[in-house]
Coordinates of C-alpha atoms and ligand atoms in Angstrom, one line a residue:
M1 CA 103.4 -33.0 44.6
A2 CA 102.4 -30.4 47.1
K3 CA 99.1 -31.1 48.9
K4 CA 96.4 -28.5 48.5
T5 CA 95.4 -26.9 51.7
K6 CA 93.2 -24.1 50.5
K7 CA 89.8 -24.6 49.0
K8 CA 89.7 -23.6 45.4
K9 CA 87.0 -21.2 44.5
V10 CA 85.1 -22.0 41.4
A11 CA 82.9 -19.7 39.3
I12 CA 80.3 -21.1 36.9
Y13 CA 79.3 -19.2 33.8
I14 CA 76.1 -20.1 32.0
R15 CA 74.6 -18.4 29.0
V16 CA 71.7 -18.8 26.7
S17 CA 70.4 -16.7 23.9
T18 CA 66.7 -16.1 24.2
V19 CA 66.1 -18.5 21.2
E20 CA 68.0 -21.3 22.9
Q21 CA 66.2 -20.9 26.1
S22 CA 62.9 -21.6 24.5
E23 CA 64.2 -24.1 22.0
N24 CA 66.3 -26.6 23.8
D25 CA 66.2 -28.0 27.3
F26 CA 69.7 -29.3 27.1
S27 CA 71.3 -25.9 26.7
S28 CA 68.9 -24.2 29.0
L29 CA 70.3 -22.2 31.9
D30 CA 69.2 -24.9 34.4
G31 CA 70.7 -27.6 32.2
Q32 CA 74.0 -25.9 32.0
E33 CA 74.0 -25.1 35.7
S34 CA 73.4 -28.7 36.7
Q35 CA 76.1 -30.0 34.3
C36 CA 78.7 -27.7 35.7
K37 CA 77.7 -28.5 39.3
A38 CA 77.8 -32.2 38.6
W39 CA 81.2 -31.8 37.1
I40 CA 82.5 -30.0 40.2
N41 CA 81.0 -32.6 42.5
N42 CA 82.5 -35.3 40.4
R43 CA 86.0 -33.7 40.6
N44 CA 85.6 -33.4 44.4
Q45 CA 84.6 -36.9 44.9
I46 CA 86.6 -38.8 42.2
E47 CA 89.7 -36.7 42.1
S48 CA 89.6 -35.5 45.7
K49 CA 89.7 -31.9 44.6
D50 CA 88.6 -29.3 47.0
Y51 CA 86.4 -27.1 44.8
E52 CA 83.9 -24.8 46.3
I53 CA 81.4 -22.9 44.2
H54 CA 82.0 -19.1 44.5
E55 CA 79.2 -17.8 42.3
I56 CA 77.1 -18.6 39.2
Y57 CA 77.3 -15.9 36.6
K58 CA 74.4 -15.8 34.1
D59 CA 73.6 -14.1 30.9
M60 CA 70.6 -14.3 28.6
K61 CA 72.2 -12.8 25.5
S62 CA 73.9 -13.8 22.3
G63 CA 77.6 -14.8 22.6
K64 CA 78.8 -12.7 19.6
D65 CA 80.7 -10.3 21.8
L66 CA 81.7 -9.9 25.4
K67 CA 79.3 -7.0 26.1
R68 CA 77.2 -8.9 28.6
P69 CA 76.6 -8.0 32.3
G70 CA 77.4 -11.5 33.6
I71 CA 80.7 -11.6 31.8
K72 CA 81.6 -8.1 32.9
R73 CA 80.9 -9.0 36.5
L74 CA 83.0 -12.1 36.1
Q75 CA 85.9 -10.2 34.6
K76 CA 85.8 -7.8 37.5
D77 CA 85.7 -10.6 40.1
A78 CA 88.5 -12.5 38.4
K79 CA 90.6 -9.3 38.6
D80 CA 89.8 -9.0 42.3
G81 CA 91.0 -12.6 42.8
E82 CA 87.7 -13.9 43.9
F83 CA 87.9 -17.3 42.2
D84 CA 90.6 -19.6 40.8
L85 CA 88.7 -21.6 38.2
L86 CA 85.9 -20.9 35.7
V87 CA 83.7 -23.8 34.7
V88 CA 81.6 -23.7 31.5
T89 CA 79.8 -26.4 29.6
K90 CA 81.1 -25.4 26.2
L91 CA 83.5 -22.8 24.8
D92 CA 80.9 -21.0 22.9
R93 CA 79.0 -20.2 26.1
V94 CA 81.8 -17.8 26.8
S95 CA 82.0 -16.4 23.4
R96 CA 81.3 -17.2 19.8
S97 CA 84.1 -15.1 18.7
L98 CA 87.6 -16.7 18.6
H99 CA 89.2 -13.4 19.1
D100 CA 87.1 -12.4 22.1
F101 CA 87.5 -15.8 23.6
L102 CA 91.3 -15.7 23.4
K103 CA 91.3 -12.2 24.8
L104 CA 89.2 -13.3 27.8
V105 CA 91.3 -16.4 28.4
S106 CA 94.5 -14.5 28.5
E107 CA 92.9 -11.9 30.7
L108 CA 91.8 -14.6 33.2
D109 CA 95.2 -16.2 32.9
E110 CA 96.8 -13.0 34.0
H111 CA 94.8 -13.2 37.2
G112 CA 95.7 -16.8 37.7
V113 CA 92.3 -18.1 36.7
N114 CA 92.0 -21.3 34.6
I115 CA 89.1 -22.5 32.5
A116 CA 87.6 -25.9 32.5
V117 CA 85.2 -26.9 29.8
V118 CA 82.9 -29.6 31.0
T119 CA 81.9 -31.2 27.7
Q120 CA 85.1 -30.6 25.8
Q121 CA 87.7 -31.7 28.4
I122 CA 89.9 -28.8 28.2
D123 CA 92.2 -27.7 30.9
T124 CA 94.0 -24.5 30.2
S125 CA 96.5 -25.0 33.0
T126 CA 98.7 -27.0 30.6
P127 CA 100.4 -25.6 27.4
A128 CA 99.1 -28.5 25.4
G129 CA 95.7 -27.8 26.6
K130 CA 96.1 -24.2 25.5
A131 CA 97.2 -25.1 22.1
L132 CA 94.4 -27.7 21.7
Q133 CA 91.9 -25.2 22.9
R134 CA 93.0 -22.8 20.2
L135 CA 92.7 -25.5 17.6
L136 CA 89.2 -26.4 18.8
L137 CA 88.2 -22.9 18.6
V138 CA 89.3 -22.7 15.0
F139 CA 87.2 -25.8 14.5
A140 CA 84.3 -24.3 16.3
E141 CA 84.4 -21.5 13.7
F142 CA 84.0 -24.0 10.9
E143 CA 81.0 -25.4 12.7
R144 CA 79.5 -22.1 13.3
D145 CA 79.9 -21.2 9.6
M146 CA 77.8 -24.2 8.8
N147 CA 75.2 -23.2 11.5
S148 CA 75.1 -19.7 10.2
Q149 CA 73.5 -21.1 7.0
R150 CA 70.1 -20.6 8.6
T151 CA 70.9 -17.0 9.3
K152 CA 72.0 -16.6 5.7
E153 CA 68.8 -18.1 4.4
K154 CA 66.9 -15.6 6.6
M155 CA 68.9 -12.8 5.2
L156 CA 68.4 -13.9 1.7
E157 CA 64.6 -14.1 2.3
S158 CA 64.7 -10.6 3.7
A159 CA 66.7 -9.4 0.6
K160 CA 64.2 -11.1 -1.8
Q161 CA 61.4 -9.2 -0.1
G162 CA 63.3 -5.9 -0.7
R163 CA 64.0 -5.3 3.0
W164 CA 67.3 -4.2 4.7
Q165 CA 69.1 -7.3 6.0
G166 CA 70.2 -5.8 9.3
G167 CA 73.3 -4.1 10.6
Y168 CA 74.8 -0.7 9.8
P169 CA 72.3 1.0 7.4
P170 CA 73.7 2.8 4.4
L171 CA 74.3 6.6 4.4
G172 CA 71.1 8.3 3.2
Y173 CA 68.7 5.8 4.8
D174 CA 67.2 4.9 8.1
V175 CA 65.7 1.5 8.8
G176 CA 62.0 1.9 9.1
D177 CA 59.1 -0.5 9.9
K178 CA 59.6 -4.1 8.9
K179 CA 63.2 -3.3 7.9
V180 CA 62.1 -1.1 4.9
L181 CA 64.7 1.6 4.3
Q182 CA 63.4 5.2 4.6
I183 CA 65.2 8.2 3.0
N184 CA 67.0 10.4 5.5
E185 CA 66.8 13.7 3.6
K186 CA 70.0 15.3 5.2
E187 CA 72.1 12.2 4.5
A188 CA 70.6 11.8 1.0
E189 CA 72.1 15.2 0.2
E190 CA 75.5 13.9 1.4
V191 CA 75.3 10.9 -0.9
K192 CA 74.6 13.2 -3.8
E193 CA 77.6 15.3 -2.7
V194 CA 79.8 12.2 -2.8
Y195 CA 78.8 11.6 -6.4
N196 CA 79.3 15.2 -7.4
R197 CA 82.7 15.4 -5.9
Y198 CA 83.7 12.2 -7.4
F199 CA 82.8 13.4 -10.9
E200 CA 84.9 16.5 -10.2
L201 CA 87.9 14.9 -8.5
K202 CA 87.8 11.5 -10.1
S203 CA 89.5 9.9 -7.1
S204 CA 87.9 8.3 -4.0
T205 CA 90.9 9.2 -1.9
K206 CA 90.6 12.9 -2.9
V207 CA 86.8 12.8 -2.3
A208 CA 87.4 11.4 1.2
Q209 CA 90.0 14.1 1.9
S210 CA 87.8 16.9 0.6
L211 CA 84.8 15.7 2.7
N212 CA 87.0 15.5 5.8
K213 CA 88.3 19.0 5.2
D214 CA 84.7 20.3 5.0
G215 CA 83.8 18.6 8.3
Y216 CA 81.8 15.7 7.0
T217 CA 81.8 12.4 8.9
T218 CA 80.6 8.9 8.2
K219 CA 77.1 8.0 9.1
D220 CA 76.2 8.2 12.8
W221 CA 74.3 5.2 13.9
V222 CA 73.2 3.7 17.2
T223 CA 72.9 -0.1 17.3
S224 CA 69.8 -1.8 18.8
K225 CA 71.9 -2.2 21.9
G226 CA 72.4 1.5 22.2
E227 CA 76.1 1.5 21.0
P228 CA 77.1 4.4 18.9
R229 CA 78.9 3.7 15.6
G230 CA 80.3 5.8 12.8
G231 CA 80.9 9.6 12.9
D232 CA 84.4 9.0 11.8
K233 CA 86.6 10.5 9.1
Y234 CA 86.0 9.3 5.6
E235 CA 88.4 6.8 4.0
S236 CA 88.5 6.0 0.3
R237 CA 86.9 2.6 0.8
Q238 CA 83.8 4.2 2.3
I239 CA 83.5 6.5 -0.7
L240 CA 83.9 3.5 -3.0
R241 CA 81.2 1.6 -1.2
I242 CA 78.8 4.6 -1.6
L243 CA 79.7 4.8 -5.3
K244 CA 79.2 1.1 -6.0
S245 CA 76.2 0.4 -3.9
Q246 CA 73.0 -0.3 -5.8
V247 CA 71.0 0.5 -2.7
Y248 CA 70.9 4.0 -4.0
L249 CA 69.1 2.8 -7.1
G250 CA 66.3 1.4 -4.8
K251 CA 67.7 -2.1 -4.8
I252 CA 68.8 -4.6 -2.2
E253 CA 72.1 -6.5 -2.8
H254 CA 72.7 -9.8 -1.3
N255 CA 76.0 -11.4 -2.1
D256 CA 76.1 -11.4 -5.9
D257 CA 72.3 -11.1 -6.3
V258 CA 70.4 -7.9 -6.6
F259 CA 66.7 -7.6 -5.7
E260 CA 64.1 -4.9 -6.1
G261 CA 63.9 -2.9 -2.9
K262 CA 60.9 -1.6 -1.1
H263 CA 62.6 1.8 -0.7
D264 CA 63.0 4.9 -2.9
P265 CA 66.2 5.5 -4.9
I266 CA 68.5 8.5 -4.1
I267 CA 70.7 8.3 -7.2
E268 CA 69.4 8.1 -10.8
Q269 CA 70.4 5.2 -12.9
E270 CA 72.2 7.5 -15.4
T271 CA 74.3 9.1 -12.6
F272 CA 75.1 5.7 -11.2
D273 CA 76.2 4.3 -14.6
K274 CA 78.4 7.4 -15.1
A275 CA 80.1 6.8 -11.8
Q276 CA 80.7 3.2 -12.7
E277 CA 82.4 4.3 -15.9
V278 CA 84.8 6.6 -14.0
L279 CA 85.5 3.8 -11.5
E280 CA 86.2 1.4 -14.3
S281 CA 88.6 3.8 -16.0
N282 CA 90.4 4.4 -12.7
R283 CA 90.8 0.7 -12.3
I284 CA 92.9 0.2 -15.4
K285 CA 96.2 1.1 -13.7
P286 CA 96.4 -1.5 -11.1
K287 CA 99.8 -0.5 -10.0
K288 CA 98.8 -1.1 -6.5
Y289 CA 98.6 -4.6 -5.2
D290 CA 95.4 -6.4 -6.2
K291 CA 94.1 -8.3 -3.3
T292 CA 92.0 -10.7 -5.2
D293 CA 94.9 -11.5 -7.4
T294 CA 97.4 -12.8 -5.0
P295 CA 96.1 -12.7 -1.5
A296 CA 98.6 -11.3 1.0
V297 CA 97.2 -12.3 4.3
L298 CA 99.9 -11.0 6.6
T299 CA 99.7 -7.3 6.1
S300 CA 97.9 -6.8 9.4
V301 CA 100.6 -8.5 11.5
A302 CA 103.8 -8.2 9.4
E303 CA 106.5 -5.9 10.6
C304 CA 110.0 -4.9 9.6
G305 CA 112.4 -5.9 12.3
L306 CA 114.9 -3.4 11.3
C307 CA 112.8 -0.3 11.9
D308 CA 109.5 -1.5 13.4
S309 CA 107.5 -0.2 10.4
S310 CA 104.8 -2.4 9.2
L311 CA 105.2 -4.3 5.9
T312 CA 103.1 -3.2 2.9
T313 CA 102.6 -5.0 -0.3
T314 CA 104.1 -4.0 -3.6
S315 CA 104.4 -5.6 -7.0
T316 CA 106.9 -5.6 -9.9
K317 CA 106.3 -6.7 -13.5
K318 CA 108.9 -8.8 -15.1
S319 CA 109.7 -8.5 -18.8
S320 CA 107.8 -11.8 -19.3
G321 CA 104.7 -9.8 -18.2
K322 CA 104.3 -11.9 -15.0
K323 CA 103.7 -10.0 -11.9
Y324 CA 105.5 -10.7 -8.6
Y325 CA 104.2 -9.5 -5.2
Y326 CA 106.3 -8.6 -2.3
Y327 CA 106.0 -7.6 1.3
K328 CA 108.0 -4.5 1.7
C329 CA 108.9 -2.3 4.6
L330 CA 106.7 0.8 4.6
K331 CA 109.7 3.1 5.6
K332 CA 111.8 1.7 2.8
N333 CA 108.9 2.1 0.4
R334 CA 108.8 5.8 1.3
E335 CA 112.5 6.6 1.7
G336 CA 114.4 3.9 -0.1
N337 CA 117.4 2.2 1.5
T338 CA 119.0 4.4 4.2
K339 CA 122.1 3.9 6.3
G340 CA 121.7 0.8 8.4
H341 CA 118.3 0.1 7.0
A342 CA 118.2 -2.0 3.9
P343 CA 115.5 -4.6 4.4
K344 CA 114.9 -7.2 1.7
P345 CA 111.4 -7.3 0.3
L346 CA 110.0 -10.8 0.7
S347 CA 107.9 -12.6 -1.9
V348 CA 104.2 -12.8 -0.8
P349 CA 103.7 -16.5 -1.4
S350 CA 107.0 -17.4 0.3
L351 CA 106.3 -15.5 3.5
D352 CA 102.6 -16.7 3.5
N353 CA 103.7 -20.3 3.1
F354 CA 106.4 -19.9 5.7
V355 CA 103.9 -18.8 8.3
F356 CA 101.5 -21.5 7.2
N357 CA 104.3 -24.1 7.7
T358 CA 104.9 -22.9 11.1
F359 CA 101.2 -23.5 11.8
K360 CA 101.5 -27.0 10.6
L361 CA 104.6 -27.6 12.7
L362 CA 102.9 -26.1 15.7
F363 CA 99.9 -28.3 15.4
E364 CA 101.8 -31.4 14.4
E365 CA 103.9 -30.9 17.5
P366 CA 104.3 -34.4 19.0
E367 CA 103.9 -32.7 22.4
I368 CA 100.4 -31.7 21.5
L369 CA 99.4 -34.9 19.9
K370 CA 100.8 -36.8 22.8
A371 CA 98.7 -34.8 25.2
V372 CA 95.6 -35.6 23.2
K373 CA 96.3 -39.3 23.2
K374 CA 97.2 -39.2 26.9
R375 CA 94.0 -37.4 27.6
S376 CA 91.8 -39.8 25.7
K377 CA 93.5 -42.7 27.5
F378 CA 93.5 -41.3 31.0
E379 CA 90.5 -39.2 31.1
G380 CA 88.7 -41.7 29.0
E381 CA 89.5 -45.1 30.5
S382 CA 90.3 -44.3 34.0
Q383 CA 87.4 -41.8 34.2
I384 CA 85.0 -44.4 32.9
E385 CA 86.1 -46.9 35.5
K386 CA 85.6 -44.3 38.2
L387 CA 82.3 -43.3 36.8
E388 CA 81.1 -46.9 36.7
K389 CA 81.9 -47.3 40.3
K390 CA 80.1 -44.2 41.1
I391 CA 77.1 -45.2 39.1
K392 CA 76.9 -48.4 41.0
R393 CA 77.1 -46.6 44.3
L394 CA 74.5 -44.1 43.3
N395 CA 72.1 -46.8 42.2
Q396 CA 72.5 -48.4 45.6
Q397 CA 72.0 -45.1 47.4
I398 CA 68.8 -44.4 45.3
K399 CA 67.5 -47.8 46.1
S400 CA 68.1 -47.5 49.9
T401 CA 66.7 -44.0 49.9
S402 CA 63.6 -45.3 48.1
K403 CA 63.2 -47.9 50.8
D404 CA 63.5 -45.3 53.5
I405 CA 60.9 -43.2 51.8
T406 CA 58.5 -46.1 51.7
K407 CA 59.2 -46.8 55.4
T408 CA 58.6 -43.2 56.4
K409 CA 55.4 -43.1 54.3
K410 CA 54.1 -46.2 56.1
L411 CA 54.9 -44.6 59.5
L412 CA 53.0 -41.6 58.4
T413 CA 49.9 -43.4 57.4
K414 CA 50.0 -45.4 60.6
D415 CA 49.7 -43.8 64.0
A416 CA 52.9 -42.0 64.4
G417 CA 53.2 -42.9 68.0
D418 CA 55.6 -40.8 69.9
R419 CA 57.1 -39.3 66.7
S420 CA 55.3 -36.2 65.7
E421 CA 53.9 -36.1 62.2
E422 CA 55.9 -32.9 61.6
I423 CA 59.2 -34.7 62.1
L424 CA 58.2 -37.5 59.8
L425 CA 57.1 -35.0 57.1
E426 CA 60.4 -33.2 57.3
Q427 CA 62.3 -36.4 57.1
L428 CA 60.3 -37.5 54.1
E429 CA 61.0 -34.2 52.4
N430 CA 64.7 -34.6 53.1
L431 CA 64.7 -38.1 51.7
A432 CA 63.0 -37.0 48.6
L433 CA 65.5 -34.3 48.1
K434 CA 68.4 -36.6 48.6
K435 CA 66.9 -39.0 46.1
E436 CA 66.5 -36.3 43.6
E437 CA 70.0 -35.2 44.0
H438 CA 71.3 -38.7 43.5
E439 CA 69.2 -39.2 40.5
D440 CA 70.5 -36.0 38.9
E441 CA 74.0 -37.1 39.5
L442 CA 73.3 -40.5 38.2
E443 CA 71.9 -39.0 35.0
F444 CA 75.0 -36.9 34.6
C445 CA 77.4 -39.8 35.3
T446 CA 75.6 -42.0 32.8
S447 CA 75.7 -39.4 30.0
E448 CA 79.3 -38.6 30.9
K449 CA 80.2 -42.2 30.7
K450 CA 78.6 -42.5 27.3
R451 CA 80.3 -39.5 26.1
L452 CA 83.7 -40.7 27.2
S453 CA 83.2 -44.1 25.7
D454 CA 82.2 -42.5 22.4
Q455 CA 85.2 -40.2 22.5
K456 CA 87.8 -42.6 23.7
T457 CA 88.6 -44.0 20.3
I458 CA 88.0 -40.9 18.2
D459 CA 90.0 -38.3 20.1
T460 CA 93.2 -38.6 18.0
K461 CA 91.1 -39.0 14.9
S462 CA 89.1 -35.9 15.5
Y463 CA 92.3 -34.0 16.2
Q464 CA 93.6 -35.1 12.9
K465 CA 90.3 -34.2 11.3
I466 CA 90.5 -30.7 12.8
L467 CA 94.1 -30.4 11.6
K468 CA 93.1 -31.6 8.1
H469 CA 90.2 -29.1 8.0
F470 CA 92.6 -26.3 9.0
I471 CA 95.2 -27.2 6.4
E472 CA 92.6 -27.5 3.7
E473 CA 91.1 -24.2 4.7
W474 CA 94.5 -22.7 4.2
E475 CA 95.4 -24.4 1.0
N476 CA 92.1 -23.8 -0.8
G477 CA 90.6 -21.3 1.5
D478 CA 89.7 -17.8 0.7
P479 CA 92.1 -15.1 1.9
D480 CA 89.6 -13.5 4.3
K481 CA 89.4 -16.8 6.2
R482 CA 93.2 -17.0 6.3
E483 CA 93.4 -13.5 7.5
D484 CA 90.9 -14.3 10.3
H485 CA 93.1 -17.2 11.4
I486 CA 96.2 -15.1 11.3
K487 CA 94.6 -12.5 13.4
A488 CA 93.4 -15.0 15.9
L489 CA 96.6 -17.0 16.3
V490 CA 99.5 -14.7 15.3
R491 CA 100.6 -11.7 17.1
R492 CA 103.3 -10.6 14.9
V493 CA 105.5 -11.7 11.9
T494 CA 108.8 -9.9 12.0
S495 CA 111.3 -9.9 9.2
N496 CA 114.8 -9.1 10.0
V497 CA 116.0 -10.1 6.6
D498 CA 118.3 -7.5 5.1
R499 CA 119.9 -6.9 1.7
D500 CA 122.5 -9.5 2.4
K501 CA 119.8 -12.0 2.9
T502 CA 120.7 -12.6 6.5
G503 CA 118.4 -12.3 9.5
M504 CA 115.5 -14.0 11.1
I505 CA 111.9 -14.4 10.2
E506 CA 110.0 -14.6 13.5
V507 CA 106.4 -15.8 14.0
E508 CA 105.0 -14.9 17.4
Y509 CA 101.9 -16.7 18.4
I510 CA 99.3 -15.2 20.6
A511 CA 99.6 -16.8 24.1
D512 CA 99.4 -15.6 27.6
K513 CA 101.3 -12.9 29.5
K514 CA 102.5 -15.5 32.0
L515 CA 104.2 -17.5 29.4
E516 CA 105.5 -14.4 27.8
A517 CA 107.3 -13.6 31.0
E518 CA 109.2 -16.9 30.7
W519 CA 110.4 -16.1 27.2
P520 CA 114.0 -15.3 28.1
K521 CA 114.3 -18.7 29.7
I522 CA 113.0 -20.3 26.5
E523 CA 115.5 -18.4 24.4
K524 CA 118.4 -20.0 26.2
C525 CA 117.7 -23.3 24.6
E526 CA 119.0 -22.0 21.4
S527 CA 122.7 -22.6 20.8
G528 CA 124.3 -19.2 20.6
S529 CA 122.7 -15.8 20.6
E530 CA 120.1 -14.6 18.2
K531 CA 122.6 -12.5 16.2
S532 CA 125.0 -15.3 15.6
L533 CA 122.4 -17.4 14.0
P534 CA 121.5 -15.8 10.7
V535 CA 119.2 -17.6 8.4
R536 CA 119.5 -17.3 4.7
T537 CA 116.2 -16.2 3.2
S538 CA 116.2 -19.3 1.0
S539 CA 115.8 -21.4 4.1
F540 CA 112.4 -20.0 4.9
N541 CA 111.2 -20.9 1.5
G542 CA 109.1 -23.9 2.3
S543 CA 110.6 -24.8 5.6
P544 CA 110.8 -22.6 8.6
G545 CA 114.0 -21.0 9.7
R546 CA 112.9 -20.0 13.1
I547 CA 109.7 -19.9 14.9
R548 CA 109.0 -18.0 18.0
T549 CA 106.0 -18.9 20.1
Y550 CA 105.2 -18.0 23.6
D551 CA 104.2 -21.6 24.4
R552 CA 107.0 -23.1 26.3
S553 CA 106.7 -26.8 25.4
V554 CA 106.2 -26.0 21.8
N555 CA 109.0 -23.6 21.8
S556 CA 111.7 -25.7 23.3
R557 CA 111.0 -28.3 20.6
L558 CA 110.8 -26.0 17.6
L559 CA 113.7 -23.8 18.6
C560 CA 116.1 -26.7 19.4
R561 CA 115.5 -28.5 16.2
Ligands
ZN601 ZN1 112.1 -1.1 7.9

């Protein structure tokens, strides 16, 4: 291995929300800073790294998005090549959103910056570390869902009291004191206009079109952080929301419950009921794909490989009355088969399952599991040994520093002789500082040792637990959740399957630009060219025909199977 000659610049990022800062010492800014510093010291001393702290970036804001001054500065400095490694205590310090986190990681990666997560032992410089990190993030989302219970309770409480629960207020209202909705006269007229036009046109799409034609836009709103929202063209779903919302009857809806609101209604009950009737009668011809019926989760990422159109969902009804859903090329749906373009529609459950199975394969990759085991062994056992040695050494140092302090104090109380009192005082101060530093480090090492001992045996287990969670979530989970996972993990699902049932299904996972550049090399491991390896559609039914990821170690395995 080449010996490092240059000092590695390390950036530390710490963040608290204002609530956390007051609530919990452990996650306080100081707590995070000293954890990160101790980790860096530890690496330098135990692993003979040559890390040097470049800067500490701080934010006192929620982690729900990346719009934070500290993060912005960090992004800029990473771009300017000012540091090589980012150290954080936990993933959620960087972002609570899986999507944002992955975005940032790949951005940093582009600039050659890796991330180290002190308490979660993640090192993104390895492909396995990357895959694991992604999985942990999925897991973190589960955890957060549970944590959000408290927020949900708060929102329910607010709804019960008839107050607006926060966020984008409905057209027709502004949020007033104590979150009570106040009628916005101009917008209230617009709400009535929506109802009138709907009674006339009897179609939400047509209402949206006619409103757009007359220059109406969706509600303008500025978030508490000063970010403008809305002011867009109307789409039918926004019209439907206005028609279905009981907020216009003076009520507050929370999930499936409706509470008496503290605000005035804009629409009369009679008008509302009439609108519901029209909506209902419109609903009888569900020719279009019904999402709640058979969830198709891939629509946002699925593409036709023959023409680059996206795939839409269609359904056909068999003589038995049973309905079948398909992903179908949008272009074909419009134009029918044309010369050189005859893509085969794929059944929704089959393609969904196919992608799910590639997930399973990816995460069951021996390469990834092996890395987890290896980590728990190496980083666990050998780290613990090193830490024990260090703890011993630190204890000795603290003891001897204490002795020195006592000695110096004695000298101070006695006649200092030829030593000036000033020198002694300075010495005392230095000793105290040294002792404090050692004690801090001892504390970190001790907790680190405990954590590693706890983790040593459960690492593989917790990995499997995460995997199980993930699989369960997919198998029983609601389509929205699945769609979230798809968006976070999958860049694209491309179907090249044509009428002759030949052609590949490709699943591309989101990874980093750097690995992407290596893609041609990866492809070589396949025997023969892409075109000479057609896969019958039946072979993707249940088991994958072909998986394309940008993660090299995973790729070579999956593609060479
Ligand atoms: Zn097509």
